[in-house]
Tab-separated table of C-alpha atoms in Angstrom:
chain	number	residue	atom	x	y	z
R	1489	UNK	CA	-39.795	44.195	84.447
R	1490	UNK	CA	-39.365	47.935	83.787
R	1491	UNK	CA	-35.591	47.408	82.644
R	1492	UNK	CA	-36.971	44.282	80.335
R	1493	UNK	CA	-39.474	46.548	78.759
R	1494	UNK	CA	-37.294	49.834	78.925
R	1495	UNK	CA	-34.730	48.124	76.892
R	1496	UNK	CA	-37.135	47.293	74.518
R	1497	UNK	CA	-38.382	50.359	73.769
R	1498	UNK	CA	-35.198	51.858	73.546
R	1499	UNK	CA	-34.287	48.867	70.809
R	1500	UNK	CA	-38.276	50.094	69.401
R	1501	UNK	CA	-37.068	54.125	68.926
R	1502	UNK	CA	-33.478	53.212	67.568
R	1503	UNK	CA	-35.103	51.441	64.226
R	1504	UNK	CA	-37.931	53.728	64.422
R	1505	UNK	CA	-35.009	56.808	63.918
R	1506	UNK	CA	-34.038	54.462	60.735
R	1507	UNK	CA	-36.938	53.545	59.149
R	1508	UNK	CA	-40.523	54.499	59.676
R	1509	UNK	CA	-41.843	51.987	57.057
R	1510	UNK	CA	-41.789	49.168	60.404
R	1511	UNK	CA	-43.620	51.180	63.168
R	1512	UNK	CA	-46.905	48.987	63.077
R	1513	UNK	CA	-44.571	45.620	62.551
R	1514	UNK	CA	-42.695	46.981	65.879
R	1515	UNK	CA	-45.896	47.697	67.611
R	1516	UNK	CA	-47.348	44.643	67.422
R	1517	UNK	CA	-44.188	42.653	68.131
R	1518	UNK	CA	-44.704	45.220	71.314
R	1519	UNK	CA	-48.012	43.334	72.402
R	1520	UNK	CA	-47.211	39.825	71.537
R	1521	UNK	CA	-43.808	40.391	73.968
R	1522	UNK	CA	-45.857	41.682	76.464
R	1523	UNK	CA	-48.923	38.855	75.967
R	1524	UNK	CA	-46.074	36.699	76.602
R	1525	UNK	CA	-44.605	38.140	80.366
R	1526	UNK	CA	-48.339	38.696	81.386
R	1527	UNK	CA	-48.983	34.836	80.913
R	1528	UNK	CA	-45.550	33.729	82.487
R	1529	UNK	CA	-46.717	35.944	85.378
R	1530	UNK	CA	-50.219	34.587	85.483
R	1531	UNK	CA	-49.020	30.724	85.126
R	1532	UNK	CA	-45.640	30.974	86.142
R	1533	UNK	CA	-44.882	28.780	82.456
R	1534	UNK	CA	-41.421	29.329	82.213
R	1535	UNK	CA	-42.026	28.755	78.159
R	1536	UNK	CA	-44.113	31.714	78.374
R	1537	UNK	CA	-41.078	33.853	79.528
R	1538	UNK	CA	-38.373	32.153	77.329
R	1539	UNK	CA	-41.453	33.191	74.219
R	1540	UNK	CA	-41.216	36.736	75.534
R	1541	UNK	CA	-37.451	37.122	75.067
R	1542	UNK	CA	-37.209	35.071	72.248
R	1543	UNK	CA	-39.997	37.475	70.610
R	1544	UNK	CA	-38.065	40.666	71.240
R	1545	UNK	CA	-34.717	39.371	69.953
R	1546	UNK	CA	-35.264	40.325	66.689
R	1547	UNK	CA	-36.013	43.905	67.570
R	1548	UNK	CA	-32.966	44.205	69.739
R	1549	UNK	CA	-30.692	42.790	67.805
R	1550	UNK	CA	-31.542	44.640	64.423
R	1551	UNK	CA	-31.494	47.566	66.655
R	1552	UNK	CA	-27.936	47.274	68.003
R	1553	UNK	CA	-27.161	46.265	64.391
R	1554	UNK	CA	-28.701	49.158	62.691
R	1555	UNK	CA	-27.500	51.933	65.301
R	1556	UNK	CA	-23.744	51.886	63.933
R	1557	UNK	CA	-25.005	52.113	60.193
R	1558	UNK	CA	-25.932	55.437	59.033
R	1559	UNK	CA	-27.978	54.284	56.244
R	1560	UNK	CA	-30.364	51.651	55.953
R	1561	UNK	CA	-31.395	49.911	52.749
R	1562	UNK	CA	-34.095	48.448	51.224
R	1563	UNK	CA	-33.794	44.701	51.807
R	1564	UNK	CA	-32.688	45.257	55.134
R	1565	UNK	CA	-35.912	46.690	56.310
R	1566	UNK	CA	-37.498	43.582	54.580
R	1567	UNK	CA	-35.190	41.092	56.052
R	1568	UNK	CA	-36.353	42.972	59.267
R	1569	UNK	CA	-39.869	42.973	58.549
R	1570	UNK	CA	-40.080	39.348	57.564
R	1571	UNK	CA	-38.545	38.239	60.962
R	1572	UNK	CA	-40.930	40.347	62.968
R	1573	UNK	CA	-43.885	39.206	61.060
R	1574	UNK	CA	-42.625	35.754	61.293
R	1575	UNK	CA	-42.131	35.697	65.306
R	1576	UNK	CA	-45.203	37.573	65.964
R	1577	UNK	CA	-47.294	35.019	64.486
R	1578	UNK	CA	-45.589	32.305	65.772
R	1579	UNK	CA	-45.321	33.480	69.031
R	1580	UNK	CA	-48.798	34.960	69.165
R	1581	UNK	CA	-50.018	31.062	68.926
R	1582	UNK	CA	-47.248	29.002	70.039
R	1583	UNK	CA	-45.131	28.993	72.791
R	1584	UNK	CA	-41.102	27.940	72.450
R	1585	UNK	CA	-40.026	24.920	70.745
R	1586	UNK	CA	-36.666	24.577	73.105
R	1587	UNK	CA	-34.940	23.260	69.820
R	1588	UNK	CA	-32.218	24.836	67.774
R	1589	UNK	CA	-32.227	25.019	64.171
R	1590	UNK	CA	-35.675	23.896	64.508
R	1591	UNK	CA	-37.500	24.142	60.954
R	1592	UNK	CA	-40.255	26.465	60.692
R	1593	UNK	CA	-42.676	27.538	57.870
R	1594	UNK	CA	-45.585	29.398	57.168
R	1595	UNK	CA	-45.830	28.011	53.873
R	1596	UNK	CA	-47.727	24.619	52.975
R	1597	UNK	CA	-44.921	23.009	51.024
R	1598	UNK	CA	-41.469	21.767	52.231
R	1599	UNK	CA	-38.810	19.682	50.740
R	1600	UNK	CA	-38.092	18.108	53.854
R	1601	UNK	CA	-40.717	15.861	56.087
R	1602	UNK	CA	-39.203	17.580	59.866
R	1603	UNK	CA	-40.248	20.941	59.290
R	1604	UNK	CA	-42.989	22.305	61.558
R	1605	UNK	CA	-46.190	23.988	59.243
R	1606	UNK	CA	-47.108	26.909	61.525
R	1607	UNK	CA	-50.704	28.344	61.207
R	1608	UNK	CA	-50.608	32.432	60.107
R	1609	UNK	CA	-51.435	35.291	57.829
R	1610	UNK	CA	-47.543	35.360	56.841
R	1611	UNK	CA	-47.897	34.351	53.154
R	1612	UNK	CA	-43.959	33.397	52.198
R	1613	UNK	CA	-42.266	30.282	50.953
R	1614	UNK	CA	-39.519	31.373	52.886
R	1615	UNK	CA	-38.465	28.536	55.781
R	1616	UNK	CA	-37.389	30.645	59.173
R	1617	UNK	CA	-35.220	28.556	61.603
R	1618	UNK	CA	-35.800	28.787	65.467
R	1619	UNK	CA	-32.778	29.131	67.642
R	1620	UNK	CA	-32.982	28.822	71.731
R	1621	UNK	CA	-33.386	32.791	72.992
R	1622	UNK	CA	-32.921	33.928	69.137
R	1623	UNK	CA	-37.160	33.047	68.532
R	1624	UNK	CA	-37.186	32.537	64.544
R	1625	UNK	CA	-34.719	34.042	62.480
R	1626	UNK	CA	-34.576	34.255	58.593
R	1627	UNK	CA	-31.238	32.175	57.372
R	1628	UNK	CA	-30.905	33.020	53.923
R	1629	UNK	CA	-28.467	29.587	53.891
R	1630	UNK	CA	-31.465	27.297	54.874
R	1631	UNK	CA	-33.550	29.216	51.867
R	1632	UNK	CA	-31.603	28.356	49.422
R	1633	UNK	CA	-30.422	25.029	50.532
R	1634	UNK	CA	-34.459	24.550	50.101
R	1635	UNK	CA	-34.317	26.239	46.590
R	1636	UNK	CA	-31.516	24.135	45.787
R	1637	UNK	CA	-33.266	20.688	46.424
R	1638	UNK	CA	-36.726	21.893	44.555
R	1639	UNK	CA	-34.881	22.724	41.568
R	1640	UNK	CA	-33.165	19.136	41.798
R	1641	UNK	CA	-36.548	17.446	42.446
R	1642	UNK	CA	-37.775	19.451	39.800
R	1643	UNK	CA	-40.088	21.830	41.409
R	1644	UNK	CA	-38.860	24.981	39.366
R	1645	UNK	CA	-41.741	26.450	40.442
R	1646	UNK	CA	-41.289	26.832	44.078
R	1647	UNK	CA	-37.056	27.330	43.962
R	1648	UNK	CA	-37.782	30.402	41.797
R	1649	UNK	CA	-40.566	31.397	44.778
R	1650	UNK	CA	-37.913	31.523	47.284
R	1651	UNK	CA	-35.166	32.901	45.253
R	1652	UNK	CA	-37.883	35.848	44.549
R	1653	UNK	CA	-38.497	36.254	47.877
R	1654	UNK	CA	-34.913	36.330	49.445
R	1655	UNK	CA	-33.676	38.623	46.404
R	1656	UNK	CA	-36.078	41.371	48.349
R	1657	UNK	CA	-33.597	40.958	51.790
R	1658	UNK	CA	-30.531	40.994	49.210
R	1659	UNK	CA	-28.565	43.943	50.648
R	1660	UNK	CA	-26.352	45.707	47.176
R	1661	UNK	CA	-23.267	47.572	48.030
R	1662	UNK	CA	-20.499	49.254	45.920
R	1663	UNK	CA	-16.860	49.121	46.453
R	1664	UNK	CA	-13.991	50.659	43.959
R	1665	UNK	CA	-16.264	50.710	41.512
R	1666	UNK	CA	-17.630	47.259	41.733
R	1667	UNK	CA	-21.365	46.655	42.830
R	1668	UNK	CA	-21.973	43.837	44.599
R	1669	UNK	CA	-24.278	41.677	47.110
R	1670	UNK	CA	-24.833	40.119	50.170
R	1671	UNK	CA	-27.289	37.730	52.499
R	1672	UNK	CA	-26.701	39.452	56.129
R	1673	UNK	CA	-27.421	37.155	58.945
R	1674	UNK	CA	-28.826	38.870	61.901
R	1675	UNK	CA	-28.383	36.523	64.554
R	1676	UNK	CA	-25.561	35.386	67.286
R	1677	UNK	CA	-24.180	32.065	66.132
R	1678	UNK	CA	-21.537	30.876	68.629
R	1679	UNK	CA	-19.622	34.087	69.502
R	1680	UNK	CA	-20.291	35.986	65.753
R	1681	UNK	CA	-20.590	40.374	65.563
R	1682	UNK	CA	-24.020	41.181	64.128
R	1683	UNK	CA	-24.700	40.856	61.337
R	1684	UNK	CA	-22.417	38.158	59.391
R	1685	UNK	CA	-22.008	36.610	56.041
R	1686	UNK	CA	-22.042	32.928	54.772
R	1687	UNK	CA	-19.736	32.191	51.733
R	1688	UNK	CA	-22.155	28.868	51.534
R	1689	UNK	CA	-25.159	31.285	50.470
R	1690	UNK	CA	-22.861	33.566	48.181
R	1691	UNK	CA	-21.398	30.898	46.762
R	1692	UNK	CA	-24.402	28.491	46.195
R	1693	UNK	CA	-26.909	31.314	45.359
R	1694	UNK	CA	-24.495	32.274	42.777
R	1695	UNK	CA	-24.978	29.366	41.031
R	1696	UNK	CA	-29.088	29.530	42.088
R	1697	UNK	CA	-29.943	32.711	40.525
R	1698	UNK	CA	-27.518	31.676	37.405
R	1699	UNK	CA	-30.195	28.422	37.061
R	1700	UNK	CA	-33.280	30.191	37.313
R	1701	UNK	CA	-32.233	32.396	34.351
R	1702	UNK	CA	-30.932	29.636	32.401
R	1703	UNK	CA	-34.727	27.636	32.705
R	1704	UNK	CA	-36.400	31.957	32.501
R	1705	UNK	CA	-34.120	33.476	30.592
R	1706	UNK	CA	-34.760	36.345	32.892
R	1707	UNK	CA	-32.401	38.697	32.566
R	1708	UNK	CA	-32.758	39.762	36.510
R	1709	UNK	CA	-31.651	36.353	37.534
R	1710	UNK	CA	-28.553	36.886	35.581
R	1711	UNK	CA	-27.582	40.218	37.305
R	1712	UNK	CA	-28.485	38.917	40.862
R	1713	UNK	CA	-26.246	35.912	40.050
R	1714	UNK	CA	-23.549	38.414	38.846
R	1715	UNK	CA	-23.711	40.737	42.367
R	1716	UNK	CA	-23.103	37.356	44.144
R	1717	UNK	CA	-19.841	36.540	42.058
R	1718	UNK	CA	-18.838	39.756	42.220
R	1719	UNK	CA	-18.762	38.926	46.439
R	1720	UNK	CA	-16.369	37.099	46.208
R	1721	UNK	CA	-13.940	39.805	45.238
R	1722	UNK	CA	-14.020	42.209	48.389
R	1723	UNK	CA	-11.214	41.331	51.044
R	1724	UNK	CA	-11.953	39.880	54.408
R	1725	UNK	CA	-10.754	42.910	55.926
R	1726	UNK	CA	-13.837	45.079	54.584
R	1727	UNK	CA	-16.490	42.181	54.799
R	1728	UNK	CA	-15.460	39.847	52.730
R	1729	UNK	CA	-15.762	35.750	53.541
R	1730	UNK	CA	-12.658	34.643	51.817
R	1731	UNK	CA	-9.494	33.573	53.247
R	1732	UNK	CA	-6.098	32.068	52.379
R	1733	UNK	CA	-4.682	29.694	53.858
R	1734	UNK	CA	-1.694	27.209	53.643
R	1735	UNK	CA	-3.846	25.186	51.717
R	1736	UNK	CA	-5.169	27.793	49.599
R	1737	UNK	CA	-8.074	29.873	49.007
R	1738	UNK	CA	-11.102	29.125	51.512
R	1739	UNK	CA	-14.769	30.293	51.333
R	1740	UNK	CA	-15.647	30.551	54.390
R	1741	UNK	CA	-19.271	29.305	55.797
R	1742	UNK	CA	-19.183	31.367	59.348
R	1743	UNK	CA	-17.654	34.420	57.815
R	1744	UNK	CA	-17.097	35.971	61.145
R	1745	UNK	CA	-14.412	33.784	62.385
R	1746	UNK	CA	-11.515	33.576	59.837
R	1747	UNK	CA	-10.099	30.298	61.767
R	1748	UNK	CA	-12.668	28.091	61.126
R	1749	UNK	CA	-12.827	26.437	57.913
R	1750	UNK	CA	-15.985	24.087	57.536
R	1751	UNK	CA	-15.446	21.695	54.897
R	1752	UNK	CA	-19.022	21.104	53.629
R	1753	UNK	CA	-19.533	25.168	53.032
R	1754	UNK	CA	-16.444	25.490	51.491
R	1755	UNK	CA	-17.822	22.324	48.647
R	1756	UNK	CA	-20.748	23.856	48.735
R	1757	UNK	CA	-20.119	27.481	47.957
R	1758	UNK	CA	-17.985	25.872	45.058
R	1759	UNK	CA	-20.685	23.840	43.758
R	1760	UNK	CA	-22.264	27.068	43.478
R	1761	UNK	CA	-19.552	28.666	41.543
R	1762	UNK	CA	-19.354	25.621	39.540
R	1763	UNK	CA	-23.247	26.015	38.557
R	1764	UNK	CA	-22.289	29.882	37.552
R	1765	UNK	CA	-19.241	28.982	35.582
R	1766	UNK	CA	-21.344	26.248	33.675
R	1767	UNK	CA	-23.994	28.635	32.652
R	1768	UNK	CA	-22.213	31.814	31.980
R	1769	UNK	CA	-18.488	30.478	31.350
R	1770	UNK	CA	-17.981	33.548	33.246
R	1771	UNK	CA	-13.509	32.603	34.152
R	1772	UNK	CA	-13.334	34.382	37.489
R	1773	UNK	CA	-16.028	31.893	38.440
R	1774	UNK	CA	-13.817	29.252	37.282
R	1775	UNK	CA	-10.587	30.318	38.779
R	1776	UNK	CA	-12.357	30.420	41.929
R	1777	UNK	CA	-13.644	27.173	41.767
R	1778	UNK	CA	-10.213	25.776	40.658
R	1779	UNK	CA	-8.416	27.118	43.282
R	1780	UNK	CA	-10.767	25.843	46.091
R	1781	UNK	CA	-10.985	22.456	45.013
R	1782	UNK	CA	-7.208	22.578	44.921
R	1783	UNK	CA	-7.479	23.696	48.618
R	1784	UNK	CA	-9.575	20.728	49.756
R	1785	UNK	CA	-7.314	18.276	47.295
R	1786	UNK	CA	-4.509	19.690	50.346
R	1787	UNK	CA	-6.508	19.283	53.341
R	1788	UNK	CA	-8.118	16.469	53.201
R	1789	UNK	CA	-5.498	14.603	55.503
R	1790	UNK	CA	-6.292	17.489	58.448
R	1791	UNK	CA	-9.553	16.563	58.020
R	1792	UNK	CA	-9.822	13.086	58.793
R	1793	UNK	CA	-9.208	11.260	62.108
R	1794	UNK	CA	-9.458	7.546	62.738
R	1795	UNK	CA	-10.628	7.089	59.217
R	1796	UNK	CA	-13.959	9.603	59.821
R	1797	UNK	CA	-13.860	13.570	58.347
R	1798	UNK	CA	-13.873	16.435	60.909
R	1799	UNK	CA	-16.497	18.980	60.085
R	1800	UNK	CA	-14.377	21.819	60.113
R	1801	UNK	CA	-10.271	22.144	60.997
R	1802	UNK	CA	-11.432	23.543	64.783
R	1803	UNK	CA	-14.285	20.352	65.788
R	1804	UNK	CA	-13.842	17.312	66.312
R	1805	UNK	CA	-15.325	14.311	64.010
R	1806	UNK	CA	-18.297	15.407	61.789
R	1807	UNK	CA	-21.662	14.172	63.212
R	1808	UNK	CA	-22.926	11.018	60.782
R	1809	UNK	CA	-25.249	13.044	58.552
R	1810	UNK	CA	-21.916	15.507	57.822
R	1811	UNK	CA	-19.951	12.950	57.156
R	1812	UNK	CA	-22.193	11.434	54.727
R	1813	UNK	CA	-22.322	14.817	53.192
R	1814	UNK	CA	-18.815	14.691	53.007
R	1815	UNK	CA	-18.981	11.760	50.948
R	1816	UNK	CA	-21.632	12.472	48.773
R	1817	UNK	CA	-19.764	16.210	48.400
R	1818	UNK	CA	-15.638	14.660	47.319
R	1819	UNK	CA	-18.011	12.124	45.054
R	1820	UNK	CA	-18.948	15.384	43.089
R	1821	UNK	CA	-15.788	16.772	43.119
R	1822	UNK	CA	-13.927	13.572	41.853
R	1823	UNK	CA	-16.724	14.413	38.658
R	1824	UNK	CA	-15.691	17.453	38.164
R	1825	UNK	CA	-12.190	17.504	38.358
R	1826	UNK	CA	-11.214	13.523	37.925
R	1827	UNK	CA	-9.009	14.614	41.086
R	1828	UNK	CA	-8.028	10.859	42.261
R	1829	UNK	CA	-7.671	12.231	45.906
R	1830	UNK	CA	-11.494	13.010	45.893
R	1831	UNK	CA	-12.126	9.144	45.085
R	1832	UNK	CA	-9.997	8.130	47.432
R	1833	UNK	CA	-10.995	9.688	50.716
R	1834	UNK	CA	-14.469	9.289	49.788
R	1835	UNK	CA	-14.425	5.267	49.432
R	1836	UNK	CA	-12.473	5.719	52.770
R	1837	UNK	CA	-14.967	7.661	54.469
R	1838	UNK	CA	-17.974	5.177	52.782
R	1839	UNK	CA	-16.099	1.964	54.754
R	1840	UNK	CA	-15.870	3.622	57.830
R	1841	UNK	CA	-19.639	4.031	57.865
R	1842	UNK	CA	-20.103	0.057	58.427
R	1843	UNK	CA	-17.960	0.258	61.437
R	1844	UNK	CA	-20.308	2.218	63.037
R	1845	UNK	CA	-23.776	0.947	64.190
């Protein structure tokens, strides 16, 4: 118990050194980690102990994050702030889900039926996504996959909520002269450094931010859309989520591992860039967009087995709900680019659904 807690509080006094803005967020994280091990000891609840880890992930992990960066920006002490806040009320009234990417909310709207409302004084339209021994971590990828299907169902008003919201955990960086943003991810997915990049949420909130000033015509929109693009131009090697490969150019989704190339991100990211190049007929968007579709036009046939996709080039087949993704995804594509080989594979991949029950 004294190592569990004395590793805490060391985790507690390396953000503190950083920022002093999240000392009463830290403190109460503090109590509800400790609330937690008092009743696993009193009721022997295992829940109550995986609640108390799960708790003080988030303060550990930004910790060991934080310690190698010598200065610490705005919207990262709000990306940290959020997740506390988030997994101290949660975890203050609920115990452990045991379910990965497990919907949460503290809002009272969702685009989606299988999200779980949880009761708090959080006030954000942000969803937060529970992981086993991660407790509830802010995925900017999830936020604006839900911006992205309010602005198609037409609630403007609650995409340009979220996009508000995860513009304040935005983290703006400058590199040969060119200033430019990211979405940090600070959590472990499979065996990923801390924190990590998506080329999905680049990509698509691109093409996001580039909507909500087309409907606003706020200007801020625009430049936040513009940071994102201008992503896409640092190399892998300094942080970067692009790669080529013999197919091409890929935008990668997990932009820690360089092998893995997930075929829905990759459309997705596009679709993104697509959105931005519609609006702003900005041509790097285009070129970008051009020469991924190209990629996918080449490796389609590595993604396929038995007449069903893979979801990336390193799994095996894509579980039903990717696949129909997949399909919906090279439908798009075919409209966009008239590509014949998107057509194809898709009416494929459609009759290979009724052989499957």
């Amino acid at each position: 118990m004294a190592s569990y807690f004395g590793s805490f509080e060391l985790s507690k006094r390396t953000i503190l050194e950083k920022s002093k803005d999240v000392e009463g967020i830290l403190n109460e994280n503090e109590r509800v980690v400790l609330n937690n091990f008092l009743k696993f000891l009193s009721t022997t609840n295992v829940l109550f102990l995986f609640s108390s880890i799960e708790a003080s992930y988030p303060t550990k992990t930004f910790a060991k994050a934080w310690k190698r960066e010598e200065n610490i920006s705005r919207g990262q002490i709000r990306m940290l702030y959020l997740t506390l806040k988030a997994n101290n009320e949660y975890y203050s009234k609920y115990i452990s889900p045991l379910k990965s990417f497990h919907p949460i909310t503290f809002g009272n709207k969702s685009p989606y039926e299988k999200v779980f409302f949880a009761k708090g004084d959080l006030n954000t339209s942000l969803p937060f996504v529970h992981y086993n021994f991660r407790g509830l971590v802010l995925y900017p990828v999830s936020a604006l996959h839900w911006a992205d299907i309010y602005f198609k169902n037409g609630n403007t008003k609650e995409a340009l909520r979220i996009l508000d919201e995860l513009r304040d955990v935005m983290v703006v960086k400058k590199k040969d002269g060119v200033e430019y943003a990211l979405f940090l991810n600070y959590f472990h997915f499979e065996n990923s450094s801390i924190p990590w990049v998506s080329g999905y949420a680049q990509g698509l909130g691109a093409g996001l931010y580039a909507k909500a000033y087309q409907i606003t015509k706020n200007k801020t929109y625009l430049k936040t859309a513009k940071l994102l693009l201008n992503s896409f131009q640092i190399p892998y090697k300094d942080g970067g989520f692009v790669v080529e490969y013999p197919y091409g150019l890929w935008i990668l989704e997990y932009g820690y591992n360089p092998n893995e190339l997930v075929l829905n991100g990759h459309i997705i990211a596009l679709q993104g860039l697509y959105y931005y190049w519609e609006i702003t007929k900005d041509s790097y968007a285009k070129e970008l967009f051009d020469n991924g579709t190209t990629s996918v036009a080449k490796a389609l046939p590595d993604f396929e087995k038995d007449g069903w996709s893979l979801y990336s080039n390193i799994h095996g087949k894509a579980m039903r709900k990717y696949h129909e993704l997949h399909i919906q995804l090279l439908e798009w594509l075919y409209e966009k680019t008239g590509n014949e080989i998107f057509k194809e594979y898709a009416e494929r991949w459609k009759r290979s659904l009724n052989n499957v029950r």
